[in-house]
Amino acid sequence: MKPCSARIERWRLRLMPYQFKLIYRPDKDEANPADYLSRHPPAKPTRDNEGERYIRYIANTSVPNALSLDEVRKATSLDEQLKNVMSAIMTGRWNDKTVSAFKSVTDELSVFDGIILRQNRIVIPTSLQMQVIRLAHASHQGIVKTKQLIREKVWFSWDRPAGRAAPPTRCNRRRGHALSLAIAIATSDTSIHSNKKRPFGYPAHQREKKKKKKKKKKKKKKKKKKKKKKKKKKKKKKKKKKKKRVGNREEEGERADE
């Protein structure tokens, strides 16, 4: 099956859970160019297994070459958190605390052949997360491109601190802590310093909201500082005026005595 654009992939995956029929309405004048697809169908239509084939295509192309689907499937079956996530997807009950990191993306999750998908990306179990990061970092494309590569292909909920990045590798020994640095930056837009756990690849629009809030807070602080400074200046001016008045009165009293 030929790969299609990312937008069509997203729409296909979103429409897969729904059962619907495509109805052809003939155009008398045959002026609609979109009718060509229905008037000239393929020789061997494969509508029955089209969704399954498409999911298999995503699964085969999303996982790095050094990591097989069987490994992901086995690791998923042994991962307690992903087990709970899988049951939550099937039942629709997200009350368990262990799946709280996935609540924000419940509408985008699905299960296929023992593997959890988020839209067109495979959800990687905890035991394989470091292996995926090592594979992505092996090409030495830099921190930004490595992070981008991971986000395009896979997805996982990053709950550990960035400081505990990875055991020493060849890259670490030769270049200091390059891998640790790459992982730390790759996870920099998750809530490492807060108690709330947020998924890896935190949405960009939410990061922008945070930035805007921070800017607003800074502006408010600046305004408060300015107001305080103005108040201090006013108080100083009032004190000076009072001193002048008192001094003038004393001078007038001395003159009157003379």
CSV table of C-alpha atoms in Angstrom, one decimal:
chain,number,residue,atom,x,y,z
A,1,MET,CA,0.0,0.0,0.0
A,2,LYS,CA,1.4,3.4,-1.0
A,3,PRO,CA,2.0,5.9,1.9
A,4,CYS,CA,-0.4,8.9,1.9
A,5,SER,CA,-0.1,12.3,3.5
A,6,ALA,CA,-0.1,12.7,7.3
A,7,ARG,CA,-3.5,14.5,7.2
A,8,ILE,CA,-5.2,11.6,5.4
A,9,GLU,CA,-3.6,9.1,7.8
A,10,ARG,CA,-5.0,11.0,10.8
A,11,TRP,CA,-8.5,11.1,9.3
A,12,ARG,CA,-8.4,7.4,8.4
A,13,LEU,CA,-7.5,6.4,11.9
A,14,ARG,CA,-10.1,8.6,13.5
A,15,LEU,CA,-12.9,7.2,11.2
A,16,MET,CA,-11.9,3.6,11.7
A,17,PRO,CA,-14.0,3.0,14.9
A,18,TYR,CA,-17.2,4.1,13.1
A,19,GLN,CA,-19.3,1.9,10.8
A,20,PHE,CA,-20.5,3.8,7.8
A,21,LYS,CA,-21.4,3.2,4.2
A,22,LEU,CA,-20.2,5.1,1.1
A,23,ILE,CA,-23.2,5.9,-1.1
A,24,TYR,CA,-22.6,6.8,-4.8
A,25,ARG,CA,-24.9,9.5,-6.2
A,26,PRO,CA,-24.6,9.6,-10.0
A,27,ASP,CA,-24.3,13.0,-11.7
A,28,LYS,CA,-26.5,13.3,-14.8
A,29,ASP,CA,-24.2,15.7,-16.5
A,30,GLU,CA,-21.1,13.9,-15.4
A,31,ALA,CA,-19.5,17.3,-14.7
A,32,ASN,CA,-18.1,16.4,-11.3
A,33,PRO,CA,-14.5,15.3,-11.6
A,34,ALA,CA,-14.7,13.6,-8.2
A,35,ASP,CA,-16.9,10.9,-9.8
A,36,TYR,CA,-13.9,9.4,-11.6
A,37,LEU,CA,-12.9,7.4,-8.5
A,38,SER,CA,-16.4,5.7,-8.3
A,39,ARG,CA,-16.7,5.2,-12.1
A,40,HIS,CA,-13.3,3.6,-12.4
A,41,PRO,CA,-12.8,1.4,-9.3
A,42,PRO,CA,-9.7,-0.7,-8.9
A,43,ALA,CA,-9.6,-4.2,-10.4
A,44,LYS,CA,-9.4,-5.9,-6.9
A,45,PRO,CA,-11.1,-3.8,-4.3
A,46,THR,CA,-9.8,-4.4,-0.7
A,47,ARG,CA,-12.3,-2.4,1.4
A,48,ASP,CA,-12.8,-5.2,3.9
A,49,ASN,CA,-9.2,-5.3,5.0
A,50,GLU,CA,-8.1,-1.8,4.1
A,51,GLY,CA,-8.1,-0.6,7.7
A,52,GLU,CA,-6.1,-3.6,8.9
A,53,ARG,CA,-3.6,-3.3,6.2
A,54,TYR,CA,-3.2,0.4,6.9
A,55,ILE,CA,-2.6,-0.1,10.6
A,56,ARG,CA,0.0,-2.8,9.8
A,57,TYR,CA,1.7,-0.3,7.4
A,58,ILE,CA,1.9,2.3,10.2
A,59,ALA,CA,3.1,-0.3,12.7
A,60,ASN,CA,5.8,-1.5,10.3
A,61,THR,CA,7.1,2.0,9.3
A,62,SER,CA,6.8,3.6,12.8
A,63,VAL,CA,9.1,1.3,14.7
A,64,PRO,CA,12.9,1.8,14.3
A,65,ASN,CA,14.6,-1.0,12.3
A,66,ALA,CA,16.5,-2.3,15.3
A,67,LEU,CA,13.3,-2.8,17.3
A,68,SER,CA,10.8,-5.4,16.1
A,69,LEU,CA,7.0,-5.4,16.6
A,70,ASP,CA,7.2,-8.7,18.5
A,71,GLU,CA,9.5,-7.0,21.1
A,72,VAL,CA,7.1,-4.1,21.5
A,73,ARG,CA,4.1,-6.5,21.8
A,74,LYS,CA,5.9,-8.6,24.5
A,75,ALA,CA,7.1,-5.5,26.4
A,76,THR,CA,3.5,-4.1,26.3
A,77,SER,CA,2.1,-7.3,27.6
A,78,LEU,CA,4.5,-7.2,30.6
A,79,ASP,CA,4.1,-3.5,31.3
A,80,GLU,CA,1.6,-3.0,34.1
A,81,GLN,CA,0.7,0.6,33.2
A,82,LEU,CA,0.1,-0.2,29.6
A,83,LYS,CA,-2.0,-3.2,30.6
A,84,ASN,CA,-4.2,-0.9,32.6
A,85,VAL,CA,-4.3,1.6,29.6
A,86,MET,CA,-5.3,-1.2,27.3
A,87,SER,CA,-8.2,-2.3,29.5
A,88,ALA,CA,-9.2,1.4,29.9
A,89,ILE,CA,-9.3,1.8,26.1
A,90,MET,CA,-11.5,-1.3,25.8
A,91,THR,CA,-13.9,-0.5,28.7
A,92,GLY,CA,-13.8,3.3,28.6
A,93,ARG,CA,-13.0,3.5,32.4
A,94,TRP,CA,-10.1,5.8,33.2
A,95,ASN,CA,-10.5,5.9,37.0
A,96,ASP,CA,-7.2,4.1,37.7
A,97,LYS,CA,-4.4,6.4,39.0
A,98,THR,CA,-1.8,4.5,36.9
A,99,VAL,CA,-3.4,5.8,33.6
A,100,SER,CA,-3.7,9.4,34.7
A,101,ALA,CA,-0.9,10.4,32.3
A,102,PHE,CA,-2.9,9.2,29.3
A,103,LYS,CA,-6.2,10.9,30.2
A,104,SER,CA,-5.5,14.0,28.0
A,105,VAL,CA,-5.2,11.8,24.9
A,106,THR,CA,-7.9,9.2,25.5
A,107,ASP,CA,-9.7,10.0,22.2
A,108,GLU,CA,-6.4,9.4,20.2
A,109,LEU,CA,-5.6,6.0,21.6
A,110,SER,CA,-6.4,2.6,20.1
A,111,VAL,CA,-5.3,-1.0,20.4
A,112,PHE,CA,-4.2,-3.2,17.5
A,113,ASP,CA,-2.7,-6.7,17.7
A,114,GLY,CA,-1.5,-6.2,21.3
A,115,ILE,CA,0.1,-2.8,20.5
A,116,ILE,CA,-1.3,0.6,21.7
A,117,LEU,CA,-1.3,3.4,19.1
A,118,ARG,CA,-1.8,7.1,19.6
A,119,GLN,CA,-3.1,8.2,16.2
A,120,ASN,CA,-0.3,7.0,13.8
A,121,ARG,CA,2.4,6.5,16.5
A,122,ILE,CA,3.2,3.5,18.6
A,123,VAL,CA,3.1,3.8,22.4
A,124,ILE,CA,6.4,2.5,23.7
A,125,PRO,CA,6.5,0.5,27.0
A,126,THR,CA,8.8,1.7,29.8
A,127,SER,CA,11.3,-1.1,29.3
A,128,LEU,CA,12.0,-0.1,25.7
A,129,GLN,CA,11.9,3.7,26.0
A,130,MET,CA,15.7,4.0,26.6
A,131,GLN,CA,16.4,1.7,23.7
A,132,VAL,CA,14.3,3.9,21.4
A,133,ILE,CA,16.1,7.0,22.5
A,134,ARG,CA,19.5,5.3,22.0
A,135,LEU,CA,18.4,4.3,18.5
A,136,ALA,CA,17.3,7.8,17.6
A,137,HIS,CA,20.4,9.3,19.1
A,138,ALA,CA,22.7,6.9,17.3
A,139,SER,CA,22.5,8.9,14.0
A,140,HIS,CA,24.0,12.0,15.9
A,141,GLN,CA,21.6,14.4,14.2
A,142,GLY,CA,21.6,16.8,17.1
A,143,ILE,CA,19.3,17.3,20.0
A,144,VAL,CA,16.5,19.1,18.1
A,145,LYS,CA,16.3,16.6,15.2
A,146,THR,CA,16.6,13.6,17.5
A,147,LYS,CA,13.7,14.9,19.6
A,148,GLN,CA,11.7,15.5,16.3
A,149,LEU,CA,12.5,12.0,15.0
A,150,ILE,CA,11.3,10.4,18.2
A,151,ARG,CA,8.0,12.4,18.2
A,152,GLU,CA,7.3,11.6,14.6
A,153,LYS,CA,7.6,7.8,15.0
A,154,VAL,CA,6.7,6.8,18.6
A,155,TRP,CA,5.0,8.2,21.7
A,156,PHE,CA,5.3,7.4,25.4
A,157,SER,CA,4.5,9.0,28.8
A,158,TRP,CA,7.7,10.3,30.3
A,159,ASP,CA,7.5,10.1,34.1
A,160,ARG,CA,11.1,9.9,35.2
A,161,PRO,CA,13.4,12.9,35.9
A,162,ALA,CA,15.7,14.0,33.1
A,163,GLY,CA,18.7,13.7,35.4
A,164,ARG,CA,18.3,9.9,35.5
A,165,ALA,CA,18.7,9.7,31.7
A,166,ALA,CA,20.6,6.6,30.8
A,167,PRO,CA,23.5,4.3,31.7
A,168,PRO,CA,26.8,5.1,30.1
A,169,THR,CA,27.3,4.3,26.4
A,170,ARG,CA,30.1,4.7,23.9
A,171,CYS,CA,28.8,8.1,23.0
A,172,ASN,CA,28.7,9.1,26.7
A,173,ARG,CA,32.3,8.0,27.3
A,174,ARG,CA,33.7,9.8,24.3
A,175,ARG,CA,31.7,13.0,24.4
A,176,GLY,CA,30.9,13.3,28.1
A,177,HIS,CA,27.2,13.1,28.7
A,178,ALA,CA,25.8,13.7,25.2
A,179,LEU,CA,23.0,11.2,25.4
A,180,SER,CA,22.0,12.4,28.9
A,181,LEU,CA,21.9,15.9,27.5
A,182,ALA,CA,19.8,14.9,24.5
A,183,ILE,CA,17.3,13.1,26.7
A,184,ALA,CA,17.1,16.0,29.2
A,185,ILE,CA,16.3,18.4,26.4
A,186,ALA,CA,13.9,16.0,24.7
A,187,THR,CA,12.0,15.9,28.0
A,188,SER,CA,12.3,19.6,28.8
A,189,ASP,CA,8.7,20.4,27.8
A,190,THR,CA,7.3,17.9,30.2
A,191,SER,CA,6.5,18.7,33.8
A,192,ILE,CA,9.7,17.3,35.3
A,193,HIS,CA,9.7,19.7,38.2
A,194,SER,CA,6.1,19.4,39.1
A,195,ASN,CA,4.0,16.6,40.7
A,196,LYS,CA,1.7,16.3,37.8
A,197,LYS,CA,2.8,13.7,35.1
A,198,ARG,CA,2.3,14.8,31.6
A,199,PRO,CA,2.9,12.8,28.3
A,200,PHE,CA,6.0,12.9,26.2
A,201,GLY,CA,5.4,15.3,23.3
A,202,TYR,CA,3.3,17.7,25.3
A,203,PRO,CA,1.1,19.6,22.7
A,204,ALA,CA,2.7,22.8,21.4
A,205,HIS,CA,-0.4,24.9,21.9
A,206,GLN,CA,-0.4,24.1,25.6
A,207,ARG,CA,3.2,25.1,25.8
A,208,GLU,CA,2.4,28.4,24.1
A,209,LYS,CA,-0.4,29.0,26.7
A,210,LYS,CA,2.1,28.4,29.5
A,211,LYS,CA,4.5,30.9,27.9
A,212,LYS,CA,1.7,33.5,27.6
A,213,LYS,CA,0.8,33.0,31.3
A,214,LYS,CA,4.4,33.5,32.3
A,215,LYS,CA,4.6,36.7,30.3
A,216,LYS,CA,1.5,38.0,31.9
A,217,LYS,CA,2.8,37.2,35.4
A,218,LYS,CA,6.1,39.0,34.6
A,219,LYS,CA,4.1,42.0,33.3
A,220,LYS,CA,2.0,42.1,36.5
A,221,LYS,CA,5.1,41.9,38.7
A,222,LYS,CA,6.7,44.8,36.7
A,223,LYS,CA,3.5,46.9,37.2
A,224,LYS,CA,3.5,46.1,40.9
A,225,LYS,CA,7.1,47.1,41.2
A,226,LYS,CA,6.5,50.4,39.3
A,227,LYS,CA,3.5,51.2,41.6
A,228,LYS,CA,5.6,50.5,44.7
A,229,LYS,CA,8.3,52.8,43.4
A,230,LYS,CA,5.8,55.6,42.6
A,231,LYS,CA,4.3,55.2,46.1
A,232,LYS,CA,7.8,55.5,47.7
A,233,LYS,CA,8.6,58.6,45.6
A,234,LYS,CA,5.3,60.2,46.7
A,235,LYS,CA,6.0,59.4,50.4
A,236,LYS,CA,9.5,60.9,50.1
A,237,LYS,CA,8.1,64.1,48.4
A,238,LYS,CA,5.5,64.4,51.2
A,239,LYS,CA,8.1,64.1,53.9
A,240,LYS,CA,10.3,66.7,52.2
A,241,LYS,CA,7.3,69.1,52.0
A,242,LYS,CA,6.5,68.5,55.7
A,243,LYS,CA,10.1,69.2,56.6
A,244,LYS,CA,10.1,72.5,54.6
A,245,ARG,CA,6.9,73.6,56.2
A,246,VAL,CA,8.2,72.9,59.7
A,247,GLY,CA,11.4,74.7,58.9
A,248,ASN,CA,9.6,77.7,57.5
A,249,ARG,CA,7.4,77.9,60.7
A,250,GLU,CA,10.4,77.8,62.9
A,251,GLU,CA,12.1,80.6,61.0
A,252,GLU,CA,8.9,82.7,61.2
A,253,GLY,CA,8.7,82.1,65.0
A,254,GLU,CA,12.4,83.1,65.4
A,255,ARG,CA,11.8,86.4,63.4
A,256,ALA,CA,8.7,87.2,65.5
A,257,ASP,CA,10.7,86.7,68.7
A,258,GLU,CA,13.3,89.2,67.4
